[in-house]
CSV table of C-alpha atoms in Angstrom, one decimal:
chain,number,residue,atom,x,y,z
A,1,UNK,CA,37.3,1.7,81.0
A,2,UNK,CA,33.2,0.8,82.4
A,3,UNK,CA,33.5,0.2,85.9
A,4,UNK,CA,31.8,-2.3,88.1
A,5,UNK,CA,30.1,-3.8,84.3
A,6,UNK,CA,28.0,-6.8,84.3
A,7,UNK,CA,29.4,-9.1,81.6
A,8,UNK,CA,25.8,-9.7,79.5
A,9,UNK,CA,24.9,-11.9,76.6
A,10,UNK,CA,23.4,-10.7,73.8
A,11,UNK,CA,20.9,-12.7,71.9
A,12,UNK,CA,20.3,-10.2,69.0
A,13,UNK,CA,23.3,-9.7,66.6
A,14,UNK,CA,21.5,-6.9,64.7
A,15,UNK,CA,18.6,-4.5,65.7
A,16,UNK,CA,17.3,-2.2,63.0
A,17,UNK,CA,15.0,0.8,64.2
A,18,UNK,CA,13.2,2.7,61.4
A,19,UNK,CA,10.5,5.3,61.7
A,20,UNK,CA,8.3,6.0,58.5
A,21,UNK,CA,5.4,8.1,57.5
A,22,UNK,CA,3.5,5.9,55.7
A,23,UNK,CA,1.5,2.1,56.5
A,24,UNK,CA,1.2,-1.4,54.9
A,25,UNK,CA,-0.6,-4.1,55.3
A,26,UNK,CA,-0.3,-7.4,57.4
A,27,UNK,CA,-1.4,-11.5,58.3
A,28,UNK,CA,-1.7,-13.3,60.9
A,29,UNK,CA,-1.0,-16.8,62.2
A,30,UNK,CA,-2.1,-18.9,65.3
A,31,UNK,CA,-2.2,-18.1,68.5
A,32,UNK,CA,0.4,-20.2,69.8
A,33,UNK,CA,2.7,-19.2,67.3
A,34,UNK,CA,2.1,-15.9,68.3
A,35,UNK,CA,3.0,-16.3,71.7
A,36,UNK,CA,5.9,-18.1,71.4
A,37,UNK,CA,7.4,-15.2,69.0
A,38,UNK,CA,6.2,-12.2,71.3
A,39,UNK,CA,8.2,-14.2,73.5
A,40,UNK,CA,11.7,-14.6,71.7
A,41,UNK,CA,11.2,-11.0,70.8
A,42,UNK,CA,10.9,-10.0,74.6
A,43,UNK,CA,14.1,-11.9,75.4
A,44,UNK,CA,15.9,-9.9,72.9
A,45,UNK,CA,14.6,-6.5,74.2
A,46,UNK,CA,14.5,-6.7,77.2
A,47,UNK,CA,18.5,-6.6,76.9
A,48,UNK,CA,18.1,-2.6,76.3
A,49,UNK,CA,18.1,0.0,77.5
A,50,UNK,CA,21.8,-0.4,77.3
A,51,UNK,CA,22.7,3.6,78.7
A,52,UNK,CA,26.3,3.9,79.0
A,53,UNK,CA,27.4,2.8,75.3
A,54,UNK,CA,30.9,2.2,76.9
A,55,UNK,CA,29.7,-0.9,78.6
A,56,UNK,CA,29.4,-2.8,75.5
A,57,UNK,CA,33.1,-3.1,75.7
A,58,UNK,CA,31.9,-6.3,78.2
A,59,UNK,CA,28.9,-7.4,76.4
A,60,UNK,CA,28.9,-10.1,73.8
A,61,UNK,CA,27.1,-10.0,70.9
A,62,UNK,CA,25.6,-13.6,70.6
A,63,UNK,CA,24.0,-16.0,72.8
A,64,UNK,CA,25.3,-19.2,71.8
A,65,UNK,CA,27.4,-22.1,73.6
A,66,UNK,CA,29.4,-23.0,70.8
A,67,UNK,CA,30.3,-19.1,70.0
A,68,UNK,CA,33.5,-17.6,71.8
A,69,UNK,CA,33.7,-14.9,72.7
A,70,UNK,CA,36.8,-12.6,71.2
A,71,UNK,CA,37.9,-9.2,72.6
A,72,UNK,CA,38.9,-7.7,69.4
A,73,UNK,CA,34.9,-8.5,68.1
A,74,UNK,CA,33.3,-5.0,67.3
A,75,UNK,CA,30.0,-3.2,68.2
A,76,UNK,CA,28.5,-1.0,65.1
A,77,UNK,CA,25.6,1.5,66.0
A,78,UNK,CA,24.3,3.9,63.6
A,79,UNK,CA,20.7,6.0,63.4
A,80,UNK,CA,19.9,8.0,60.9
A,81,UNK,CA,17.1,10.6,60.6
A,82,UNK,CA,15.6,11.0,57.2
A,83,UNK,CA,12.5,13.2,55.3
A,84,UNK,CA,11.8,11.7,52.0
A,85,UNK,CA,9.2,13.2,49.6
A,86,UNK,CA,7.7,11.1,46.5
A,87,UNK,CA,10.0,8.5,46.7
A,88,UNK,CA,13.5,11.4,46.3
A,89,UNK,CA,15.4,12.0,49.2
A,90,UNK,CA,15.7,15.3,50.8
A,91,UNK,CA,17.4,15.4,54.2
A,92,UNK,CA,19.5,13.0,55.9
A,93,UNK,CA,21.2,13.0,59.2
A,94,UNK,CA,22.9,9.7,60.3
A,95,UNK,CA,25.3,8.9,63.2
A,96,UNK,CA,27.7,5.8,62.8
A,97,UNK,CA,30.0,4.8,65.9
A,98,UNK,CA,32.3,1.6,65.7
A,99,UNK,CA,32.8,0.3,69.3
A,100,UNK,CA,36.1,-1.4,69.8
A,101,UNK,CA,36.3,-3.9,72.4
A,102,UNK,CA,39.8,-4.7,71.7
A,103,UNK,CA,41.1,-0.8,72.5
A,104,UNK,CA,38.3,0.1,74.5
A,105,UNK,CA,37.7,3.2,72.0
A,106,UNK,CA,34.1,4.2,70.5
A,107,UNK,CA,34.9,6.3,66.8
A,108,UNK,CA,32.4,7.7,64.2
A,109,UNK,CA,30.9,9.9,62.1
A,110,UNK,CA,28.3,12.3,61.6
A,111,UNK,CA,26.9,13.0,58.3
A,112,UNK,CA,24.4,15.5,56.7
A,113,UNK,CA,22.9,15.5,53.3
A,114,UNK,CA,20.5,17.7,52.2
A,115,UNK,CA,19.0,17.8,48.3
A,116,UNK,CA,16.8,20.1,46.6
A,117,UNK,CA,13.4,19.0,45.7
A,118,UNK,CA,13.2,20.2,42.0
A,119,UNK,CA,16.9,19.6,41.2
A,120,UNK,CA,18.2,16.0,42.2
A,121,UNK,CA,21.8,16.8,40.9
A,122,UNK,CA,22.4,19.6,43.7
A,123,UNK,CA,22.9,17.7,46.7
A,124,UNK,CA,25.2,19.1,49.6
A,125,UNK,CA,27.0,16.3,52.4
A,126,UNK,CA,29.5,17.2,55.1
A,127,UNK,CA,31.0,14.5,57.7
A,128,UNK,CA,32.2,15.5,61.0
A,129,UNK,CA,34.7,13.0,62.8
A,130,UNK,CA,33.5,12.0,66.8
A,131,UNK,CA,34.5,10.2,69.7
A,132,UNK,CA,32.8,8.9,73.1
A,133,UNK,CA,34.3,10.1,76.1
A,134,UNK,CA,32.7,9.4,79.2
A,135,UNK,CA,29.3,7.8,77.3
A,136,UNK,CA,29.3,11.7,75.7
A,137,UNK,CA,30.1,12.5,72.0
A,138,UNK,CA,32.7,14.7,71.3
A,139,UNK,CA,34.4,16.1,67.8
A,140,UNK,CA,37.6,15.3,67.1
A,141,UNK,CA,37.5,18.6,64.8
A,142,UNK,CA,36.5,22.0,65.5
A,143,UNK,CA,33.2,22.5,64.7
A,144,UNK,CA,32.0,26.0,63.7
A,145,UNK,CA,27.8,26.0,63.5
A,146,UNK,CA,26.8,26.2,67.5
A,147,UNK,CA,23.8,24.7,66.7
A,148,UNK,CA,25.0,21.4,64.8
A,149,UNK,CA,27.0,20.9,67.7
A,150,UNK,CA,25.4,20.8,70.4
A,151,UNK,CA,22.7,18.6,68.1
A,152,UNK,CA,25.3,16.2,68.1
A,153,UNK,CA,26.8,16.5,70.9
A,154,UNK,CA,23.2,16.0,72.8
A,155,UNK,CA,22.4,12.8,70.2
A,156,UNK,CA,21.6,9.3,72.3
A,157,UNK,CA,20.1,6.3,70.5
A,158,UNK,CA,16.7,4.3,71.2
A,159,UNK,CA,18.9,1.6,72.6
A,160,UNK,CA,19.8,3.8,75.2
A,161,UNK,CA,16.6,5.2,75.9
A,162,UNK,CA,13.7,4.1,74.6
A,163,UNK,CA,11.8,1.3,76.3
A,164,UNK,CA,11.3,-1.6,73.9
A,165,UNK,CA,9.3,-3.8,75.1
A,166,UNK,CA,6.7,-1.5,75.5
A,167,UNK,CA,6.0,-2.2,71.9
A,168,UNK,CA,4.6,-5.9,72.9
A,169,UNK,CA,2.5,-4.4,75.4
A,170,UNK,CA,0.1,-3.8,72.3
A,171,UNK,CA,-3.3,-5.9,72.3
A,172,UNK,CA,-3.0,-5.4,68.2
A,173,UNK,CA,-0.4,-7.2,67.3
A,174,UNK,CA,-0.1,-10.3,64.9
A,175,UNK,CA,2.5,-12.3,63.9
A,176,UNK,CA,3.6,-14.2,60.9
A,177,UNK,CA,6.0,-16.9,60.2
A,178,UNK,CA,7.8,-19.0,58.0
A,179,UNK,CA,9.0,-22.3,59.9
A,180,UNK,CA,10.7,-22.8,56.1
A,181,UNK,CA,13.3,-20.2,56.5
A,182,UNK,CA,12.8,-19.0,60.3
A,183,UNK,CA,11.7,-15.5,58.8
A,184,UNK,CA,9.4,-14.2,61.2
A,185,UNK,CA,7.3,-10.6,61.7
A,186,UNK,CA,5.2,-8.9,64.0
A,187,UNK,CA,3.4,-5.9,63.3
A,188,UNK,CA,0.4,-3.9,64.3
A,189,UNK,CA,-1.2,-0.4,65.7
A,190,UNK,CA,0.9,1.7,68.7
A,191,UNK,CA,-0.9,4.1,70.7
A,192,UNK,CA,0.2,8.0,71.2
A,193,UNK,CA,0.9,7.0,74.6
A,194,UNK,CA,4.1,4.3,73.8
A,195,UNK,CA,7.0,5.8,75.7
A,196,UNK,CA,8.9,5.6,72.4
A,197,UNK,CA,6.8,6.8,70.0
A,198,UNK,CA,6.5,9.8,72.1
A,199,UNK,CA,9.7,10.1,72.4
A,200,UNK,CA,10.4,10.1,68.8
A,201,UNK,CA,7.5,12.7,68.5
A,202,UNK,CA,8.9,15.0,70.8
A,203,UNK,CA,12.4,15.0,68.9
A,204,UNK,CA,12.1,15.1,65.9
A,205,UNK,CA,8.8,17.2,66.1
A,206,UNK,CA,6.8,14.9,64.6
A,207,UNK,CA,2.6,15.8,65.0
A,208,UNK,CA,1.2,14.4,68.2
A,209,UNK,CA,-2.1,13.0,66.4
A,210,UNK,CA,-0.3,11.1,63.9
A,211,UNK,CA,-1.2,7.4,64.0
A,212,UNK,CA,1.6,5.0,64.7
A,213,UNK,CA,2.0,1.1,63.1
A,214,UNK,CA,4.8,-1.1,64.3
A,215,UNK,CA,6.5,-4.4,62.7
A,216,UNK,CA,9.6,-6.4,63.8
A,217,UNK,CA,10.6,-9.0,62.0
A,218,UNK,CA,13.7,-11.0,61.4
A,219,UNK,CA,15.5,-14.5,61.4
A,220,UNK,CA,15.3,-16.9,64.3
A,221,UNK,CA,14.8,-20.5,65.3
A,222,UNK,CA,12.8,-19.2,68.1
A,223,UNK,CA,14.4,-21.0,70.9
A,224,UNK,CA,17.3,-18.3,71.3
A,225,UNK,CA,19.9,-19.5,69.5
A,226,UNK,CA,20.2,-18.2,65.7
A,227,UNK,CA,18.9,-14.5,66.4
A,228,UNK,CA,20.0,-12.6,62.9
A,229,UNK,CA,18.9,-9.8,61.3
A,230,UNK,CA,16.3,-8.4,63.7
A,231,UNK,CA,14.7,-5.2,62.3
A,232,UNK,CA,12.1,-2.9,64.3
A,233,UNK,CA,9.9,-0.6,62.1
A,234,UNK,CA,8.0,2.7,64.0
A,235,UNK,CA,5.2,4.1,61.0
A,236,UNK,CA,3.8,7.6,61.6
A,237,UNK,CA,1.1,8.7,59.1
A,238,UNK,CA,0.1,12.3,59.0
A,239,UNK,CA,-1.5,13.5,55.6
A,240,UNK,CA,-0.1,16.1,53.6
A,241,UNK,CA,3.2,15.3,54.8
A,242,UNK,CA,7.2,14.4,53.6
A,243,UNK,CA,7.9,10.7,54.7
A,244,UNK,CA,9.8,10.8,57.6
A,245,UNK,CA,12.0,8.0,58.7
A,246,UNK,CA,13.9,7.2,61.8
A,247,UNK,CA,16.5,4.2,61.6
A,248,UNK,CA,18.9,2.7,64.0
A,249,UNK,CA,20.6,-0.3,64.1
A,250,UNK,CA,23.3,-2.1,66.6
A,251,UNK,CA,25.1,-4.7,64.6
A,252,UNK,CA,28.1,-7.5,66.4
A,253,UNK,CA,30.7,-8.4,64.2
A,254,UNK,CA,33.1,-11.7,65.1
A,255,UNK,CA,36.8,-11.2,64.4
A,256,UNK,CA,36.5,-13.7,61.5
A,257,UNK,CA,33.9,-11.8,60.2
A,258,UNK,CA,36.3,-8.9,59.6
């Protein structure tokens, strides 16, 4: 059980984080627009860091008067680390935890797949079964390789922390949206100096002068209501090298939704 945990509301039902090597090309609207986005945006992130995953046993997962809320609902977080060469993948770690606020538990899994380059057919995965004890992961096997473990066992998502709203502190940023279909993105240029790009650089060895583009985009009526399907997008370039990408997502799923 979280102790002394501040009973929060989530306005973001799903928050994607993904790191590429690589760009792409943006447009812009007005101004206002602008604004009023960078400002739905900063409502949702300013909800993380969220360091003790154990506390989302008390958090719900939307922000919505006619929504109630359901102790058996469920958390899902998963990250993955990826290197991806002309278009094939290569390696893949991902993490997947399922946080039950109806037993108070947090479950999961941690898998590896690595592939050759010149022979797609010879692939290798394992999965190791974890737990959260304490906000620390555990395996609920015996785990042999000393350095996978304490890999694991050392793992923390951006959502526990990174520092998201750093990303809006950008002067480059430009926004697009689509009062249609409430599909929304902002993207733009990061500095070296963004607490999480450095962050990411620094674990996952990523070169210090590679440039950085960032885009977040999703569905929303923009007035904090109908936040779905938020995705946040880190790019590193650096030429001559394997695309690598970071994701991580925290997704809320209702009881009915089961």
């Amino acid at each position: 059980n979280v102790k002394h945990s501040k009973k929060l509301l989530l306005c973001v039902s799903f928050l994607l984080i993904t790191v590429f090597i690589g760009g792409c090309g943006f447009m812009n609207k007005d101004d206002g627009k602008e604004t009023e986005i960078k400002k739905s945006f900063n409502k949702t992130l300013s909800m993380y860091p969220i360091k003790n995953l154990e506390t989302l046993y008390e958090i719900d997962g939307h922000d919505n008067p006619h929504y109630e809320n359901n102790d058996q609902d469920t958390w899902y977080i998963e990250s993955s680390y990826s290197v991806v060469g002309s278009d094939e993948l290569l390696k893949e770690d991902r993490m997947l935890l399922k946080v039950d606020k109806n037993t108070h538990k947090i479950t999961g899994e941690y898998d590896t797949t690595t592939n050759d380059r010149k022979n797609a057919t010879d692939s290798t995965y394992k999965s190791y079964p974890v737990k959260v004890v304490n906000n620390k992961i555990v395996f609920t096997k015996d785990v042999k390789d000393p350095a996978l473990k304490q890999k694991i066992e050392n793992n923390q998502f951006l959502i526990q922390s990174g520092d998201l709203t750093s990303i809006l502190n950008s002067n480059d940023l430009k926004v697009t949206h689509d009062p249609t279909t409430d599909y929304y993105n902002l993207s733009g240029k990061l500095s070296n100096d963004n607490p999480n790009v450095k962050q990411l650089k620094r674990r996952y060895n990523i070169p210090r002068n590679a440039s950085t583009k960032v885009e977040l985009k999703g569905m929303s009526d923009l007035k904090g209501n109908n936040h779905q399907d938020q995705k946040l997008y880190f790019y590193f370039s650096s030429p001559g090298k394997d695309q690598i990408i970071y994701k991580e997502s925290i997704t809320y799923n209702k009881l009915s939704e089961h």
